[in-house]
GROMACS .gro file of C-alpha atoms in nm:
model
  157
    1MET     CA    1  29.675  15.041  -0.145
    2ILE     CA    2  29.418  15.114  -0.430
    3LYS     CA    3  29.455  15.414  -0.642
    4ARG     CA    4  29.154  15.636  -0.622
    5ILE     CA    5  29.031  15.798  -0.930
    6TRP     CA    6  28.765  16.060  -0.944
    7TYR     CA    7  28.541  16.245  -1.221
    8ASN     CA    8  28.312  16.533  -1.143
    9LEU     CA    9  27.989  16.620  -1.316
   10ARG     CA   10  27.771  16.906  -1.260
   11MET     CA   11  27.402  16.854  -1.342
   12PHE     CA   12  27.101  17.086  -1.310
   13CYS     CA   13  26.886  16.861  -1.090
   14SER     CA   14  26.655  17.072  -0.908
   15LYS     CA   15  26.533  17.259  -1.206
   16ASN     CA   16  26.542  16.914  -1.413
   17GLU     CA   17  26.489  16.625  -1.174
   18GLU     CA   18  26.420  16.385  -1.487
   19ALA     CA   19  26.802  16.458  -1.578
   20PHE     CA   20  26.920  16.366  -1.243
   21LEU     CA   21  26.702  16.025  -1.285
   22ASP     CA   22  26.832  15.964  -1.631
   23PHE     CA   23  27.175  15.986  -1.503
   24GLY     CA   24  27.108  15.711  -1.218
   25GLN     CA   25  26.921  15.507  -1.503
   26ARG     CA   26  27.234  15.525  -1.756
   27LEU     CA   27  27.442  15.398  -1.435
   28GLY     CA   28  27.181  15.124  -1.362
   29GLY     CA   29  27.207  14.997  -1.705
   30LEU     CA   30  27.563  14.925  -1.686
   31LEU     CA   31  27.582  14.752  -1.335
   32GLN     CA   32  27.673  14.406  -1.310
   33ALA     CA   33  27.634  14.167  -1.044
   34GLY     CA   34  27.845  14.228  -0.762
   35ASP     CA   35  27.873  14.592  -0.835
   36THR     CA   36  27.872  14.824  -0.488
   37LEU     CA   37  27.781  15.212  -0.513
   38VAL     CA   38  27.833  15.415  -0.191
   39LEU     CA   39  27.596  15.716  -0.183
   40THR     CA   40  27.730  16.025   0.018
   41GLY     CA   41  27.592  16.350   0.074
   42GLU     CA   42  27.399  16.556   0.321
   43LEU     CA   43  27.059  16.495   0.425
   44GLY     CA   44  26.814  16.568   0.165
   45ALA     CA   45  27.081  16.581  -0.111
   46GLY     CA   46  26.910  16.305  -0.339
   47LYS     CA   47  27.062  15.969  -0.237
   48THR     CA   48  26.721  15.805  -0.254
   49THR     CA   49  26.614  15.983  -0.567
   50PHE     CA   50  26.911  15.880  -0.763
   51THR     CA   51  26.859  15.519  -0.652
   52LYS     CA   52  26.532  15.545  -0.796
   53GLY     CA   53  26.733  15.605  -1.137
   54ILE     CA   54  26.945  15.318  -1.057
   55ALA     CA   55  26.639  15.101  -1.019
   56LYS     CA   56  26.490  15.221  -1.348
   57GLY     CA   57  26.798  15.121  -1.491
   58LEU     CA   58  26.811  14.750  -1.343
   59GLY     CA   59  26.444  14.717  -1.473
   60ILE     CA   60  26.264  14.777  -1.139
   61HIS     CA   61  25.928  14.914  -1.169
   62GLN     CA   62  25.831  14.896  -0.770
   63MET     CA   63  25.838  15.235  -0.582
   64ILE     CA   64  26.163  15.270  -0.440
   65LYS     CA   65  26.155  15.401  -0.045
   66SER     CA   66  26.417  15.514   0.180
   67PRO     CA   67  26.559  15.224   0.379
   68THR     CA   68  26.629  15.480   0.685
   69TYR     CA   69  26.421  15.284   0.916
   70THR     CA   70  26.432  14.932   0.770
   71ILE     CA   71  26.796  14.931   0.700
   72VAL     CA   72  26.780  14.727   0.389
   73ARG     CA   73  26.520  14.719   0.110
   74GLN     CA   74  26.550  14.448  -0.147
   75TYR     CA   75  26.405  14.484  -0.509
   76GLU     CA   76  26.398  14.249  -0.802
   77GLY     CA   77  26.480  14.333  -1.156
   78ARG     CA   78  26.746  14.240  -1.428
   79LEU     CA   79  26.975  14.199  -1.121
   80PRO     CA   80  26.848  14.213  -0.755
   81LEU     CA   81  26.881  14.561  -0.621
   82TYR     CA   82  26.995  14.573  -0.216
   83HIS     CA   83  26.957  14.950  -0.116
   84LEU     CA   84  27.117  15.000   0.241
   85ASP     CA   85  27.106  15.302   0.465
   86ILE     CA   86  27.368  15.250   0.718
   87TYR     CA   87  27.322  15.589   0.901
   88ARG     CA   88  27.178  15.442   1.211
   89ILE     CA   89  27.411  15.131   1.237
   90GLY     CA   90  27.695  15.391   1.231
   91ASP     CA   91  28.066  15.282   1.255
   92ASP     CA   92  27.916  14.893   1.351
   93PRO     CA   93  27.900  14.718   1.019
   94ASP     CA   94  27.908  14.379   1.217
   95SER     CA   95  27.544  14.490   1.335
   96ILE     CA   96  27.425  14.378   1.012
   97ASP     CA   97  27.526  14.104   0.769
   98LEU     CA   98  27.677  14.310   0.460
   99ASP     CA   99  27.852  14.006   0.322
  100ALA     CA  100  27.503  13.876   0.227
  101PHE     CA  101  27.487  14.217   0.010
  102LEU     CA  102  27.815  14.266  -0.118
  103TYR     CA  103  27.897  13.932  -0.237
  104GLY     CA  104  27.525  13.841  -0.360
  105GLN     CA  105  27.400  13.805  -0.690
  106GLY     CA  106  27.288  14.159  -0.702
  107VAL     CA  107  27.390  14.510  -0.695
  108THR     CA  108  27.432  14.722  -0.349
  109VAL     CA  109  27.347  15.069  -0.304
  110ILE     CA  110  27.448  15.201   0.032
  111GLU     CA  111  27.345  15.542   0.145
  112TRP     CA  112  27.590  15.709   0.429
  113GLY     CA  113  27.846  15.426   0.324
  114ASP     CA  114  28.124  15.670   0.421
  115LEU     CA  115  28.031  15.580   0.764
  116LEU     CA  116  28.180  15.228   0.725
  117GLY     CA  117  28.535  15.324   0.770
  118GLU     CA  118  28.814  15.213   0.573
  119GLY     CA  119  28.886  14.853   0.440
  120VAL     CA  120  28.524  14.745   0.519
  121LEU     CA  121  28.420  14.760   0.095
  122ASN     CA  122  28.669  14.661  -0.188
  123ASP     CA  123  28.594  14.745  -0.512
  124TYR     CA  124  28.305  15.041  -0.512
  125LEU     CA  125  28.195  15.350  -0.677
  126GLU     CA  126  28.145  15.633  -0.465
  127ILE     CA  127  27.894  15.876  -0.586
  128GLU     CA  128  27.901  16.212  -0.379
  129ILE     CA  129  27.599  16.414  -0.417
  130THR     CA  130  27.632  16.809  -0.313
  131PRO     CA  131  27.334  17.074  -0.371
  132GLN     CA  132  27.489  17.380  -0.466
  133GLY     CA  133  27.209  17.636  -0.512
  134GLN     CA  134  26.949  17.487  -0.781
  135GLU     CA  135  27.213  17.228  -0.914
  136ARG     CA  136  27.367  16.920  -0.771
  137GLN     CA  137  27.718  16.844  -0.822
  138ILE     CA  138  27.809  16.468  -0.855
  139ARG     CA  139  28.145  16.354  -0.798
  140LEU     CA  140  28.222  15.990  -0.909
  141ILE     CA  141  28.510  15.842  -0.717
  142GLY     CA  142  28.643  15.488  -0.816
  143HIS     CA  143  28.775  15.263  -0.533
  144GLY     CA  144  28.912  14.984  -0.762
  145PRO     CA  145  28.943  14.912  -1.126
  146ARG     CA  146  28.570  14.789  -1.195
  147SER     CA  147  28.468  15.097  -1.042
  148GLN     CA  148  28.699  15.315  -1.231
  149ALA     CA  149  28.609  15.175  -1.555
  150LEU     CA  150  28.235  15.199  -1.485
  151ALA     CA  151  28.257  15.584  -1.390
  152LYS     CA  152  28.429  15.623  -1.711
  153GLU     CA  153  28.180  15.423  -1.888
  154VAL     CA  154  27.869  15.601  -1.753
  155LEU     CA  155  28.044  15.952  -1.829
  156ASN     CA  156  28.155  15.858  -2.170
  157GLY     CA  157  27.816  15.700  -2.272
   0.00000   0.00000   0.00000
């Protein structure tokens, strides 16, 4: 069983969305091919907004849109970004070819990835976004050695 390590980070994002995007950009700048991020939080928490920051860190200048209805959007930058929203596929990960994204040469960001269930993903960084009044609390949970190192690096950088 993989030991999970988590870190809390509280940000004033609604008043200063730029700080929220900057944090995502800092994380995007640290990502390597094969990294997987799982974004969790209620509807409207800021998952797609955070992905915009990640994309900036990957050198992507395209407009980032929610993949809610398309399931997957792909963007090209320093590394390819595979942006998935699996809310509509529920707990049936076999309805799309996740392996093509998880084991490709890019970075995979999965919104609602907590719906996949245990054992589908290996080493991934879970980013839990929780609105709290005019703030957003971000909780980083490393599920494996690479994601734990990434969480430490982004928080200490």
